[in-house]
């Protein structure tokens, strides 16, 4: 077994398995554990996935949301121990791998169309 194969095997063992399959354009809610001194709390961030980058333990995704008229973006490590939970809220239908064009949009222009899944797929 080569060094590269050993490294890939170690990375695979460290990756999270409870992450729901989500794509660019989906709306997700991320629960992040924040430790302040000796206190611990959970902070939620809900937004549209505008990019996914990397592979393995270094995989990241960017979320974009507009709150009070201001656009915000936040980058999360997918396999971070600080992420307690990822919830899939809505599936979006897009034809781009990066949605950076959403950065300058407001109102209805910032919306992503919904992807409609058939009932047969959901039940099986």
Short mmCIF file of C-alpha atoms in Angstrom, two decimals:
data_model
loop_
_atom_site.label_atom_id
_atom_site.label_comp_id
_atom_site.label_asym_id
_atom_site.label_seq_id
_atom_site.Cartn_x
_atom_site.Cartn_y
_atom_site.Cartn_z
CA UNK A 1 0.00 0.00 0.00
CA UNK A 2 1.46 3.35 -1.01
CA UNK A 3 1.69 6.39 1.26
CA UNK A 4 -1.07 8.16 -0.64
CA UNK A 5 -3.43 5.21 -0.25
CA UNK A 6 -2.71 5.07 3.49
CA UNK A 7 -3.45 8.79 3.86
CA UNK A 8 -6.73 8.43 1.96
CA UNK A 9 -7.73 5.51 4.18
CA UNK A 10 -7.00 7.54 7.35
CA UNK A 11 -8.96 10.53 6.01
CA UNK A 12 -11.92 8.32 5.13
CA UNK A 13 -12.04 7.01 8.71
CA UNK A 14 -12.12 10.58 10.08
CA UNK A 15 -14.90 11.89 7.81
CA UNK A 16 -18.38 12.34 9.28
CA UNK A 17 -21.05 9.87 8.20
CA UNK A 18 -24.18 11.64 9.51
CA UNK A 19 -24.07 14.51 6.99
CA UNK A 20 -27.16 14.65 4.76
CA UNK A 21 -26.48 14.74 1.02
CA UNK A 22 -26.86 18.37 -0.07
CA UNK A 23 -25.95 20.22 -3.25
CA UNK A 24 -25.29 23.77 -4.37
CA UNK A 25 -28.58 25.68 -4.37
CA UNK A 26 -30.05 23.83 -1.38
CA UNK A 27 -31.11 25.72 1.74
CA UNK A 28 -29.64 24.19 4.88
CA UNK A 29 -29.46 24.99 8.58
CA UNK A 30 -26.11 24.44 10.33
CA UNK A 31 -25.92 24.01 14.12
CA UNK A 32 -22.50 25.14 15.39
CA UNK A 33 -21.17 24.53 18.89
CA UNK A 34 -19.62 27.68 20.34
CA UNK A 35 -17.47 27.51 23.47
CA UNK A 36 -17.08 30.74 25.45
CA UNK A 37 -14.99 30.27 28.56
CA UNK A 38 -16.55 27.34 30.40
CA UNK A 39 -19.97 27.73 28.73
CA UNK A 40 -21.10 25.98 25.59
CA UNK A 41 -24.01 26.97 23.35
CA UNK A 42 -25.37 26.16 19.91
CA UNK A 43 -25.66 28.78 17.19
CA UNK A 44 -27.71 28.21 14.05
CA UNK A 45 -27.01 29.64 10.60
CA UNK A 46 -29.51 29.05 7.79
CA UNK A 47 -28.70 29.93 4.21
CA UNK A 48 -28.32 28.86 0.60
CA UNK A 49 -25.31 26.74 -0.33
CA UNK A 50 -23.41 28.80 -2.91
CA UNK A 51 -20.25 26.68 -3.17
CA UNK A 52 -18.65 23.39 -2.19
CA UNK A 53 -14.88 23.05 -2.29
CA UNK A 54 -12.30 20.37 -1.58
CA UNK A 55 -12.52 16.69 -0.75
CA UNK A 56 -11.96 14.45 2.24
CA UNK A 57 -11.41 15.99 5.65
CA UNK A 58 -10.72 19.42 4.16
CA UNK A 59 -14.05 19.77 2.35
CA UNK A 60 -15.78 23.13 2.86
CA UNK A 61 -19.09 24.69 1.88
CA UNK A 62 -20.21 28.33 1.78
CA UNK A 63 -23.62 29.54 2.91
CA UNK A 64 -25.21 32.84 1.86
CA UNK A 65 -28.14 34.56 3.51
CA UNK A 66 -29.70 38.02 3.62
CA UNK A 67 -30.75 39.35 7.02
CA UNK A 68 -32.08 42.88 7.59
CA UNK A 69 -31.05 43.89 4.07
CA UNK A 70 -27.41 42.85 4.54
CA UNK A 71 -25.92 39.85 2.77
CA UNK A 72 -23.82 37.47 4.85
CA UNK A 73 -21.61 34.59 3.89
CA UNK A 74 -20.02 32.00 6.08
CA UNK A 75 -17.66 29.15 5.23
CA UNK A 76 -17.88 25.88 7.18
CA UNK A 77 -15.62 22.83 7.30
CA UNK A 78 -17.84 19.86 6.54
CA UNK A 79 -16.03 17.47 8.90
CA UNK A 80 -15.45 19.95 11.72
CA UNK A 81 -16.10 18.70 15.27
CA UNK A 82 -17.72 22.09 15.96
CA UNK A 83 -20.64 21.28 13.63
CA UNK A 84 -23.21 19.43 15.69
CA UNK A 85 -25.91 19.02 13.04
CA UNK A 86 -26.77 19.90 9.44
CA UNK A 87 -30.46 20.00 8.42
CA UNK A 88 -31.68 20.08 4.84
CA UNK A 89 -34.51 22.64 4.70
CA UNK A 90 -35.21 22.99 0.97
CA UNK A 91 -33.75 21.57 -2.23
CA UNK A 92 -32.88 24.07 -4.94
CA UNK A 93 -32.71 23.68 -8.69
CA UNK A 94 -29.67 25.37 -10.24
CA UNK A 95 -27.43 24.79 -13.24
CA UNK A 96 -24.19 26.20 -11.84
CA UNK A 97 -21.59 24.75 -9.49
CA UNK A 98 -20.91 28.12 -7.85
CA UNK A 99 -23.67 30.64 -7.15
CA UNK A 100 -21.48 33.69 -6.58
CA UNK A 101 -23.92 35.78 -8.64
CA UNK A 102 -26.30 35.72 -5.62
CA UNK A 103 -23.96 38.04 -3.71
CA UNK A 104 -25.23 41.27 -5.23
CA UNK A 105 -28.91 40.41 -5.51
CA UNK A 106 -31.85 41.49 -3.37
CA UNK A 107 -35.42 40.33 -2.88
CA UNK A 108 -36.89 37.94 -5.41
CA UNK A 109 -33.72 38.00 -7.52
CA UNK A 110 -31.90 36.20 -4.70
CA UNK A 111 -34.34 33.27 -4.74
CA UNK A 112 -33.42 29.84 -6.05
CA UNK A 113 -36.09 27.67 -7.70
CA UNK A 114 -37.21 24.58 -5.78
CA UNK A 115 -36.38 21.13 -6.99
CA UNK A 116 -39.47 18.93 -6.91
CA UNK A 117 -38.79 15.32 -5.99
CA UNK A 118 -41.30 12.62 -6.82
CA UNK A 119 -43.17 10.81 -4.05
CA UNK A 120 -41.81 7.48 -5.30
CA UNK A 121 -38.25 8.60 -4.57
CA UNK A 122 -39.11 9.86 -1.08
CA UNK A 123 -40.89 6.68 0.00
CA UNK A 124 -38.13 4.29 -1.10
#
